PDB file of C-alpha atoms and ligand atoms in Angstrom:
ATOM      1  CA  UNK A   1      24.553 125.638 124.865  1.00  0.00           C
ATOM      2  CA  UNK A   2      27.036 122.726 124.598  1.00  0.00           C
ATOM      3  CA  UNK A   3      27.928 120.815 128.460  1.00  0.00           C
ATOM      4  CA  UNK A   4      31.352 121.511 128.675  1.00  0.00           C
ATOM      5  CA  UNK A   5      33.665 118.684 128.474  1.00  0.00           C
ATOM      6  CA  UNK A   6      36.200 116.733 130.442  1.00  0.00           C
ATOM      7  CA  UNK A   7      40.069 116.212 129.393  1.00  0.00           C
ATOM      8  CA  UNK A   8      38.564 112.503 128.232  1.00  0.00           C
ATOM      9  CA  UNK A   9      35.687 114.122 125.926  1.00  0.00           C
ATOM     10  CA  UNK A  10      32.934 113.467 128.309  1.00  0.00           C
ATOM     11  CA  UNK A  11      30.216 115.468 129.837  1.00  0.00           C
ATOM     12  CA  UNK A  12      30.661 116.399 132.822  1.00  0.00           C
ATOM     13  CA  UNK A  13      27.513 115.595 135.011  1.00  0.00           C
ATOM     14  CA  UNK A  14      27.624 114.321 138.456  1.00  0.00           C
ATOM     15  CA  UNK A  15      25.512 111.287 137.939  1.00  0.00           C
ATOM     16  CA  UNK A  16      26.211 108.518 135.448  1.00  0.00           C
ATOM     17  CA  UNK A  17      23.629 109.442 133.161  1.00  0.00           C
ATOM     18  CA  UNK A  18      20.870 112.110 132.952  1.00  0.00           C
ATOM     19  CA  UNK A  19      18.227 109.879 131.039  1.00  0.00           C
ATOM     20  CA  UNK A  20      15.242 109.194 133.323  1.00  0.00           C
ATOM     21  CA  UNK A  21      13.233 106.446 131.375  1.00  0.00           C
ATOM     22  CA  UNK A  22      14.232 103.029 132.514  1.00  0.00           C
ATOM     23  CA  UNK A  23      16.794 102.646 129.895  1.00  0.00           C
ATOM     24  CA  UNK A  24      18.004  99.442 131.371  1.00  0.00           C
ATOM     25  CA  UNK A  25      15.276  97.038 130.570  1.00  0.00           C
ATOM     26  CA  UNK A  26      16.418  96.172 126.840  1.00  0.00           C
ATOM     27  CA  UNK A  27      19.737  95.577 128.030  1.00  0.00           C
ATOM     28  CA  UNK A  28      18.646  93.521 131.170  1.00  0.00           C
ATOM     29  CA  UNK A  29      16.075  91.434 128.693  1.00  0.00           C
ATOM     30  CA  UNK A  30      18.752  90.961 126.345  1.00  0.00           C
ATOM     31  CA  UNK A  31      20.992  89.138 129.216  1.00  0.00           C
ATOM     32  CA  UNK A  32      17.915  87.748 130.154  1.00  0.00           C
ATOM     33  CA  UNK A  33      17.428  85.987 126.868  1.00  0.00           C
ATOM     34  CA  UNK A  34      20.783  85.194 125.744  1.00  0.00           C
ATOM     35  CA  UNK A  35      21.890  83.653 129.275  1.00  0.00           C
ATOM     36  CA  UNK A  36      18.767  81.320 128.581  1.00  0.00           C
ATOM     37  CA  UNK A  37      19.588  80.447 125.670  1.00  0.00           C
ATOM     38  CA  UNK A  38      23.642  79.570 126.591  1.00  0.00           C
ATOM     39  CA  UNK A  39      22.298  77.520 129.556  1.00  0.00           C
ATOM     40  CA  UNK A  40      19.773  75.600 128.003  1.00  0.00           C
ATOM     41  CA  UNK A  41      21.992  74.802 124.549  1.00  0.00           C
ATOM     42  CA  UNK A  42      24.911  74.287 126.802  1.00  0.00           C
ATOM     43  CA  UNK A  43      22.816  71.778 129.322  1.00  0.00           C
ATOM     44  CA  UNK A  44      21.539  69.637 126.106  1.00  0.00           C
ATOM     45  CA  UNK A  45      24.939  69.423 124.545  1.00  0.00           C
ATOM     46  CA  UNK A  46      26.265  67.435 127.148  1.00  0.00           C
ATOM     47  CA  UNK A  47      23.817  65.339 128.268  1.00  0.00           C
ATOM     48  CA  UNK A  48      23.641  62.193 125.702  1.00  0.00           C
ATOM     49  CA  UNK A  49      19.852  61.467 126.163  1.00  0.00           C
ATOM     50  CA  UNK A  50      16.617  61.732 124.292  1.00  0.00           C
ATOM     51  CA  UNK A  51      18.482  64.198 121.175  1.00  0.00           C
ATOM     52  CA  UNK A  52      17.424  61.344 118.032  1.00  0.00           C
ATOM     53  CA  UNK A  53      14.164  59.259 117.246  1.00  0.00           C
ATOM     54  CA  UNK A  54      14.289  56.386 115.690  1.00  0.00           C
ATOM     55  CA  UNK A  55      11.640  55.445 114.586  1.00  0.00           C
ATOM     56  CA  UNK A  56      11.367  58.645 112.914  1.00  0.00           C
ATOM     57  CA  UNK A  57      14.367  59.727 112.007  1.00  0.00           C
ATOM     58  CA  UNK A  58      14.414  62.707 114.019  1.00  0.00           C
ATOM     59  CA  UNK A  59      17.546  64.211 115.024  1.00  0.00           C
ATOM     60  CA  UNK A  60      18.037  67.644 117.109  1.00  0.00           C
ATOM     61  CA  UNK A  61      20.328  70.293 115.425  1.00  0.00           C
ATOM     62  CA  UNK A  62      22.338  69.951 118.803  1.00  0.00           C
ATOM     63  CA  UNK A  63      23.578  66.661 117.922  1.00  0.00           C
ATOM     64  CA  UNK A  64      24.295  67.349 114.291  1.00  0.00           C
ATOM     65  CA  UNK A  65      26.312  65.695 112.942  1.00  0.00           C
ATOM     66  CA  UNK A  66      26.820  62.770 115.065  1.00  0.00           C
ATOM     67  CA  UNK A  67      30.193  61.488 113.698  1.00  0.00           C
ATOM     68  CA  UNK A  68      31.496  58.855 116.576  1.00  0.00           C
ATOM     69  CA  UNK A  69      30.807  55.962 117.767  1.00  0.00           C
ATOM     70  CA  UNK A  70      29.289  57.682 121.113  1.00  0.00           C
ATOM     71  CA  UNK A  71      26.323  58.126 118.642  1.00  0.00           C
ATOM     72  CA  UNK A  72      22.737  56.098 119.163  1.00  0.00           C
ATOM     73  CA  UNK A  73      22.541  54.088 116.314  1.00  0.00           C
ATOM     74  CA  UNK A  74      21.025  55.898 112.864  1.00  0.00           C
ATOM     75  CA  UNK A  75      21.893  58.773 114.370  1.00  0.00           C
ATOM     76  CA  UNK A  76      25.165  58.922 112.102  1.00  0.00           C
ATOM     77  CA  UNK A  77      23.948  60.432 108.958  1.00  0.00           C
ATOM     78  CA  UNK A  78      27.106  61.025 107.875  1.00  0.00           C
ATOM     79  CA  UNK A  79      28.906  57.534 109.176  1.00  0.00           C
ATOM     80  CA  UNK A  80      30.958  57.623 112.397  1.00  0.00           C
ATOM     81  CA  UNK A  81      34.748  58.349 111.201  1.00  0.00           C
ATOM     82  CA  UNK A  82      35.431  58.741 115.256  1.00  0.00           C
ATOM     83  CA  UNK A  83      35.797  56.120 117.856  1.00  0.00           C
ATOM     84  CA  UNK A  84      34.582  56.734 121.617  1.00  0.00           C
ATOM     85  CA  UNK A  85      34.157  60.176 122.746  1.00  0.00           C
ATOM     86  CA  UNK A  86      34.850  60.565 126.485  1.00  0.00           C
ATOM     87  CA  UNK A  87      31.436  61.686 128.353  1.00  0.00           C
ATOM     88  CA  UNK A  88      32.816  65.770 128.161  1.00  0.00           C
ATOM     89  CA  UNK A  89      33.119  66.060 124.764  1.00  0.00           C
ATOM     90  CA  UNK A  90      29.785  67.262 122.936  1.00  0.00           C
ATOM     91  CA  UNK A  91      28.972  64.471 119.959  1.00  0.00           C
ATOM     92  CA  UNK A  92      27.997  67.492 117.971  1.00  0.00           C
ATOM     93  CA  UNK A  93      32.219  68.491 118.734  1.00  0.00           C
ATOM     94  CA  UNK A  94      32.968  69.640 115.211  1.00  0.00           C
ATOM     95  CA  UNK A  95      29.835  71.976 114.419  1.00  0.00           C
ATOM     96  CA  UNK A  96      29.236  73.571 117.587  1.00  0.00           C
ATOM     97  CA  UNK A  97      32.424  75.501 118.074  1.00  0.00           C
ATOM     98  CA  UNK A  98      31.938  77.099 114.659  1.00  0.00           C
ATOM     99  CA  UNK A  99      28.108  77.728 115.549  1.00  0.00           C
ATOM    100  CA  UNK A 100      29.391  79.229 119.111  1.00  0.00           C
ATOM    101  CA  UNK A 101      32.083  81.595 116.949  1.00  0.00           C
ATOM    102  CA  UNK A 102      29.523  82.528 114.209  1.00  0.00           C
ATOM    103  CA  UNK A 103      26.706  83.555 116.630  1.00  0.00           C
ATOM    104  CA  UNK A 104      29.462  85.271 118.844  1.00  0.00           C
ATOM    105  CA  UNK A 105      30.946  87.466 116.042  1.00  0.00           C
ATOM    106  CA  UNK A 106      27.600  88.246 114.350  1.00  0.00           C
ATOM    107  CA  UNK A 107      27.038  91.651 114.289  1.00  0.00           C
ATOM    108  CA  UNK A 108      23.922  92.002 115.289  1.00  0.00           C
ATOM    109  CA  UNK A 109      24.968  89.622 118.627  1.00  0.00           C
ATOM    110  CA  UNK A 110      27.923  92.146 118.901  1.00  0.00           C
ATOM    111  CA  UNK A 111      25.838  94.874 119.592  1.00  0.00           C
ATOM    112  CA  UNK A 112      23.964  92.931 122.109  1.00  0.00           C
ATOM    113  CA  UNK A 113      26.100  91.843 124.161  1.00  0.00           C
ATOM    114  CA  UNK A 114      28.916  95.107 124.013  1.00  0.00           C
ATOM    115  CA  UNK A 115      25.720  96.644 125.419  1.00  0.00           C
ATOM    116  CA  UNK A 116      24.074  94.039 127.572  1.00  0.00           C
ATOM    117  CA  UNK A 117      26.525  91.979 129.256  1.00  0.00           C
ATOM    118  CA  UNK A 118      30.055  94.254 128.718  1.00  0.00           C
ATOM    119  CA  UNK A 119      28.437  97.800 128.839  1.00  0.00           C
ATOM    120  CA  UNK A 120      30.012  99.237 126.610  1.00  0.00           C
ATOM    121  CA  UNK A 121      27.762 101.156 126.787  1.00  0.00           C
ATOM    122  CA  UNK A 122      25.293  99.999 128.013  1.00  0.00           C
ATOM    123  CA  UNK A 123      22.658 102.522 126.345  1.00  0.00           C
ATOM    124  CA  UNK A 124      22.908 105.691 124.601  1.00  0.00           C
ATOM    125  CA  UNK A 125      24.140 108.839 126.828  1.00  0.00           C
ATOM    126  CA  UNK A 126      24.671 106.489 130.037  1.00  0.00           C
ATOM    127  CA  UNK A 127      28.208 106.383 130.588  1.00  0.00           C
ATOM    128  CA  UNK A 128      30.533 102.948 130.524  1.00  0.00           C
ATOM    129  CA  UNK A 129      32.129 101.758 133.491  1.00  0.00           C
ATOM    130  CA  UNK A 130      35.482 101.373 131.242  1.00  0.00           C
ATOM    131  CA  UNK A 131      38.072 103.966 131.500  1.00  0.00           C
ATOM    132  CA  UNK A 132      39.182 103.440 128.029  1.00  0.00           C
ATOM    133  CA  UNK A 133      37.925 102.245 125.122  1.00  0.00           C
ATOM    134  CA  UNK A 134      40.023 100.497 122.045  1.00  0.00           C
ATOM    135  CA  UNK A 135      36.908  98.967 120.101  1.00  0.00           C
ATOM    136  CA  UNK A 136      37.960  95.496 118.153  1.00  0.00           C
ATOM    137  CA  UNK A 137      41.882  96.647 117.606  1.00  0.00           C
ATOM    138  CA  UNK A 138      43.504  94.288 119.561  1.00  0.00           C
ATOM    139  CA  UNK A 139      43.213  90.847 121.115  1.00  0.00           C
ATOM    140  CA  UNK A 140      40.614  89.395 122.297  1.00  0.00           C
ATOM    141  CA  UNK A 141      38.204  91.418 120.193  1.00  0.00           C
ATOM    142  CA  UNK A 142      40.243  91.699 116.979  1.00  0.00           C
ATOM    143  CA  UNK A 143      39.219  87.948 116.443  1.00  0.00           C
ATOM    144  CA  UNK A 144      35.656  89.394 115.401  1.00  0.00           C
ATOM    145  CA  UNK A 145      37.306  89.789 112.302  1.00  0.00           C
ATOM    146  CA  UNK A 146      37.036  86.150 111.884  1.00  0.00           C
ATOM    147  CA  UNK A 147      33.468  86.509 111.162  1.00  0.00           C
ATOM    148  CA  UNK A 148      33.385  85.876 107.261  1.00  0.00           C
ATOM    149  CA  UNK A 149      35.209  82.530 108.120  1.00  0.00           C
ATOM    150  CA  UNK A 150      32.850  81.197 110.715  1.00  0.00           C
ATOM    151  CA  UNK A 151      29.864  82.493 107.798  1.00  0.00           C
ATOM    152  CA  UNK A 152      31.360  80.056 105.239  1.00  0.00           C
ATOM    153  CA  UNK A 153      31.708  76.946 107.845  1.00  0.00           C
ATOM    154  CA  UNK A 154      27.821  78.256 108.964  1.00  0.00           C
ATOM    155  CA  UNK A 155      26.832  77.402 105.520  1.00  0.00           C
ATOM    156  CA  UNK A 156      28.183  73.934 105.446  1.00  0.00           C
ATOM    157  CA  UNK A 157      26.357  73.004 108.903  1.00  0.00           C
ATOM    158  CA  UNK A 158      22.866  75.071 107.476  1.00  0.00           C
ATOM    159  CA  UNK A 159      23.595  72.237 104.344  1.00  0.00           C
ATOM    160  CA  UNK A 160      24.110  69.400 107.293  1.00  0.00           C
ATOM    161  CA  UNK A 161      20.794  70.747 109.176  1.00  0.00           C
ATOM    162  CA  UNK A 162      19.036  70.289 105.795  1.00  0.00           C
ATOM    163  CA  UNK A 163      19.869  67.248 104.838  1.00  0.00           C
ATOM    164  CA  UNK A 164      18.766  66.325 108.498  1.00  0.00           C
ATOM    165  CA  UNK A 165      15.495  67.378 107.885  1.00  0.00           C
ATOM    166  CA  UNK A 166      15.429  65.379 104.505  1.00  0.00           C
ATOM    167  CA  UNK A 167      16.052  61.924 105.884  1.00  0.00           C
ATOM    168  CA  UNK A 168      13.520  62.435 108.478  1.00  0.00           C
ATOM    169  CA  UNK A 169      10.619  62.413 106.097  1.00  0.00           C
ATOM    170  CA  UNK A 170      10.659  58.520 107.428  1.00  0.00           C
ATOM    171  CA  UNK A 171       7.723  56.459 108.220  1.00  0.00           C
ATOM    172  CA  UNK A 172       7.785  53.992 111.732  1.00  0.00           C
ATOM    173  CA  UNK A 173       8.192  50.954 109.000  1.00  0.00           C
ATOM    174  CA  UNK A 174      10.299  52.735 106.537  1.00  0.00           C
ATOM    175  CA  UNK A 175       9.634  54.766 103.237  1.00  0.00           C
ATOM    176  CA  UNK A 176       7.901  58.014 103.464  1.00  0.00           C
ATOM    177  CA  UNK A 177       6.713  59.423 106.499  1.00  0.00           C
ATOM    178  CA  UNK A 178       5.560  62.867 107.734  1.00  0.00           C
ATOM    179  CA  UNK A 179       4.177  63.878 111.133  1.00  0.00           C
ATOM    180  CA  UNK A 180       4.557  67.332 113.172  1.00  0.00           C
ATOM    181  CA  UNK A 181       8.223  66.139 114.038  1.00  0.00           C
ATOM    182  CA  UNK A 182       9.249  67.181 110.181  1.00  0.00           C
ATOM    183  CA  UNK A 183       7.166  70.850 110.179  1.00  0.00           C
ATOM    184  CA  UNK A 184       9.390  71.670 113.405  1.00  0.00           C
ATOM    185  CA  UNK A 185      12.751  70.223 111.663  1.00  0.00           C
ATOM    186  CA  UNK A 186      11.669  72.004 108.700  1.00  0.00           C
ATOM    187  CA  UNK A 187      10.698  75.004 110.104  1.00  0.00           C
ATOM    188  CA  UNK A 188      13.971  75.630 111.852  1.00  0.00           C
ATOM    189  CA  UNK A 189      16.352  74.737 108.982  1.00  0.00           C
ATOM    190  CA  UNK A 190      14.296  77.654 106.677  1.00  0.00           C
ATOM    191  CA  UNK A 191      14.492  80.095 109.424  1.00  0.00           C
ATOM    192  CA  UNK A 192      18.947  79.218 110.034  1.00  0.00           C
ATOM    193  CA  UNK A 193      18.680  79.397 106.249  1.00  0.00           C
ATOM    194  CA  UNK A 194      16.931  82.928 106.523  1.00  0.00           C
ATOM    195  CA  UNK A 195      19.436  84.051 109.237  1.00  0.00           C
ATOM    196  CA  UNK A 196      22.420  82.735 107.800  1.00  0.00           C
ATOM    197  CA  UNK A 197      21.891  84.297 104.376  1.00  0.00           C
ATOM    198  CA  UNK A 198      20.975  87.438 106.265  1.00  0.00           C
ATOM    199  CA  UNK A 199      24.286  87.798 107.547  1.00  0.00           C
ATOM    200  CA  UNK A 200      26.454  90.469 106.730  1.00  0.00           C
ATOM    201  CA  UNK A 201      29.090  88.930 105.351  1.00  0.00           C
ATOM    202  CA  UNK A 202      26.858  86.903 103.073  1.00  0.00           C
ATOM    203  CA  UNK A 203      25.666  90.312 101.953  1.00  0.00           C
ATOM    204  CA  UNK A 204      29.538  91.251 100.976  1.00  0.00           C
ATOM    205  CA  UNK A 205      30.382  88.243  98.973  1.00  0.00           C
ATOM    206  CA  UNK A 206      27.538  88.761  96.883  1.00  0.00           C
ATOM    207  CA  UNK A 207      27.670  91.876  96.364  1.00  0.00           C
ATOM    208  CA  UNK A 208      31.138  93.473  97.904  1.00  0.00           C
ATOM    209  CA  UNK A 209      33.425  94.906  95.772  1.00  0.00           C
ATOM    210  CA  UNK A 210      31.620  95.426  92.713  1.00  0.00           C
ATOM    211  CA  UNK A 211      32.169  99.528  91.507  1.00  0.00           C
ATOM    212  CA  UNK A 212      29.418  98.968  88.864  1.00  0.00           C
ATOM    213  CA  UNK A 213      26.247  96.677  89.753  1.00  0.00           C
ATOM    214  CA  UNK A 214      24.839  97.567  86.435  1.00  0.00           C
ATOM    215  CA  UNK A 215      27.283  95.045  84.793  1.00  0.00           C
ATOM    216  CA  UNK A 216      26.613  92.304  87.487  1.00  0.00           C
ATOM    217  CA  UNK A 217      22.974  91.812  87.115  1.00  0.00           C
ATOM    218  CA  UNK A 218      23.128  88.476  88.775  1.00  0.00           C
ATOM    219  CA  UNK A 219      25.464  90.039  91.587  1.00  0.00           C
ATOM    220  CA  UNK A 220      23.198  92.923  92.214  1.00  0.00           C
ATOM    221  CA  UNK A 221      19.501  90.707  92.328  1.00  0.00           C
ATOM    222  CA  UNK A 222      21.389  88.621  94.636  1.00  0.00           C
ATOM    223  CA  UNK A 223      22.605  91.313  96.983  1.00  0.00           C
ATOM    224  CA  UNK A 224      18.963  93.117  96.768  1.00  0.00           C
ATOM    225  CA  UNK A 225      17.648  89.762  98.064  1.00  0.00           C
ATOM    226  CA  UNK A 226      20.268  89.660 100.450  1.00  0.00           C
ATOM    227  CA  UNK A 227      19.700  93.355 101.986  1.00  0.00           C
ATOM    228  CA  UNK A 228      16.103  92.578 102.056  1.00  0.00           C
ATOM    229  CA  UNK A 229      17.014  89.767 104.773  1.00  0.00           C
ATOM    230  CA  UNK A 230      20.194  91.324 105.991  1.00  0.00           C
ATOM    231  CA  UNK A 231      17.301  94.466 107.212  1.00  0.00           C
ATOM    232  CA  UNK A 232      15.577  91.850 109.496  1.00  0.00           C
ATOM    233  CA  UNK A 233      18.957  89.965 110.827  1.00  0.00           C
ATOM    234  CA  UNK A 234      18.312  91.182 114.236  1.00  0.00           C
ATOM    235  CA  UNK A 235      14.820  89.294 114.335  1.00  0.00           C
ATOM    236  CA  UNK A 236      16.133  86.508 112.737  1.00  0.00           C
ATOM    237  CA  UNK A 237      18.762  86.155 114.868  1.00  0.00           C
ATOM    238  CA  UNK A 238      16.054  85.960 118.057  1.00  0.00           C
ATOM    239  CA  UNK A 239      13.926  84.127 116.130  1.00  0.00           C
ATOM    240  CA  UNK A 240      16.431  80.935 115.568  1.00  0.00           C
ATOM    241  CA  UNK A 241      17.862  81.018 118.996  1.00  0.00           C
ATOM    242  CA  UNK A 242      13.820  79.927 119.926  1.00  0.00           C
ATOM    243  CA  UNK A 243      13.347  77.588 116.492  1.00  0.00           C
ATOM    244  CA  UNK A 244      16.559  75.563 117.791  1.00  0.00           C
ATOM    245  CA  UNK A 245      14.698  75.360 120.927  1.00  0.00           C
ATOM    246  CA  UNK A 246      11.667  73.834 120.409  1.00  0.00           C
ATOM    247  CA  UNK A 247      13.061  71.694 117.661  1.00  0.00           C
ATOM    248  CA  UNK A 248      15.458  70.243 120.517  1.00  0.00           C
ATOM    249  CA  UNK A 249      12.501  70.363 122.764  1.00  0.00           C
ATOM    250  CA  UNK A 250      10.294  68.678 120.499  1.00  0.00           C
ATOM    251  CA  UNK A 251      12.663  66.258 119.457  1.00  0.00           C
ATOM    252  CA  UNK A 252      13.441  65.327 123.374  1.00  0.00           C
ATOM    253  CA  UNK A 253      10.093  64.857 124.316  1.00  0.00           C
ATOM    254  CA  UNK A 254       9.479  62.176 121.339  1.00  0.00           C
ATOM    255  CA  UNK A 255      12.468  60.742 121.913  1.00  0.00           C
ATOM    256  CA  UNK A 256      12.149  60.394 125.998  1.00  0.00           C
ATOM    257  CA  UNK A 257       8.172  59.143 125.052  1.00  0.00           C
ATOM    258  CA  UNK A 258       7.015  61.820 127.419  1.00  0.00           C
ATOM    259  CA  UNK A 259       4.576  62.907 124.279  1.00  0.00           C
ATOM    260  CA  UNK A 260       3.748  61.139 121.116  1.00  0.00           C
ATOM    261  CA  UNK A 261       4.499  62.315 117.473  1.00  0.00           C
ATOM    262  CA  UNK A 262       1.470  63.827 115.744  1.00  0.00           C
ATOM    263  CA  UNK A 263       1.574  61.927 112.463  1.00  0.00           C
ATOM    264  CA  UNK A 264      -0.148  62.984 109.436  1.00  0.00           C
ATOM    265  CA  UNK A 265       1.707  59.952 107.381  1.00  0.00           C
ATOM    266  CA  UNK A 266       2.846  56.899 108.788  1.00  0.00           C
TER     267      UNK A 266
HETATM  268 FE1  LIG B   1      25.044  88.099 112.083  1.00  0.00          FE
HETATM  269 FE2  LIG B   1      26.820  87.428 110.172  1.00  0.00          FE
HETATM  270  S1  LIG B   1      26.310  89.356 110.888  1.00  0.00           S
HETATM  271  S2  LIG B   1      25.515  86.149 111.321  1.00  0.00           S
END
């Protein structure tokens, strides 16, 4: 028999939800994990210290790019078109807004944090503490829309992060050099590169809009490729927010000569 319903749609039970498992651990670890990771990323963009090596070459994705004068020197791959930055701004100023908005408007981020942080809802048959619900119509939330924009700005920075990793294949004297420093700064560029590609507006522009896929060949590999990813985005998405970690991490401790570098060439 079907629970009758209210005027607003709803059940009507007397508690807020009938479920008795402890549906509130995934959201709770969700907050849990995303609040660590906004702290931590937040702390580290602000702080000017220990984010390049240079004997190395090692820069932290937090940093990147370093386009002022503000910047350690070599830490400029990209030369230092600003002056001064005052102590507030981050030096990383024009990639981390767009890395804030495309992580923010993901989809799979959505999800989390409608359930996790605004509870909306914040699990399946437990009810909201909203009294009305208007989804992404109007402002703020429309602005999710802005999604495929932040993906194409995402890309550029994933092509900034790489060439990062490049230059830092640098011995102590010059030339070539490789030590555990580059496996961690490689490591995290191929899994952005994984989660960025993953995305699900990367999925639509290459292969969105198309009423035959047998006469884009190209179009429709691509897009199979893409899906493949796109089914894991949620993982990747976790999996990056603890690769840019240890990368800073890693690159702070070198850099601060709390541990050495594990070099394999030198
Ligand atoms: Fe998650 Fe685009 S949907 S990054």
């Amino acid at each position: 028999m079907s629970a009758p319903a209210t005027e607003a749609g709803r059940a009507r039970i007397s508690g807020r939800t009938l479920r008795t498992d402890r549906w509130w651990v995934p959201p709770l670890i969700t907050t849990l994990g995303l609040a660590t990771f906004v702290i931590y990323a937040g702390i580290r963009s602000f702080v000017r210290a220990a984010y390049y090596v240079p004997e190395y070459h090692y820069l932290t994705p937090f940093y990147s790019p370093c386009l002022s004068d503000s910047c350690v020197p070599g830490s400029s791959h990209f030369g230092t078109p600003f002056g001064e930055l005052p102590g507030w701004i981050p030096l990383a100023f024009l990639s981390l807004p767009f890395l804030l908005g495309f992580r923010l408007t993901c989809y799979y981020y959505r999800k989390a944090y409608y359930r996790s942080v605004w509870f909306s809802p914040p699990a399946c048959a437990v009810t909201e503490p909203h009294g009305r619900y208007t989804g992404e119509t109007r402002l703020p939330l429309i602005l999710q829309n802005a999604h495929r924009y932040f993906f194409y700005v995402a890309v550029l920075i994933s092509v900034v992060n790489t060439y990062d990793a490049i230059v830092a294949f640098h011995g102590e004297t010059g030339g070539f050099g490789f030590g555990l420093g580059n496996l961690v700064l490689l490591g995290n560029v191929i899994m952005l590169w994984a989660y960025t590609v993953s995305c699900h507006s990367c999925r639509h522009v290459v292969g969105g809009r198309l009423k035959h896929f047998s006469r884009h060949p190209v179009r429709y590999w691509m897009w199979t490729q893409v899906t493949r990813l796109n089914n894991r985005h949620m993982m990747l998405a976790w999996i990056t927010l603890g690769t840019l970690v240890i990368t800073d991490l890693y690159v702070m401790l070198v850099a601060s000569d709390t541990i050495p570098d594990l070099r394999f060439v030198d």
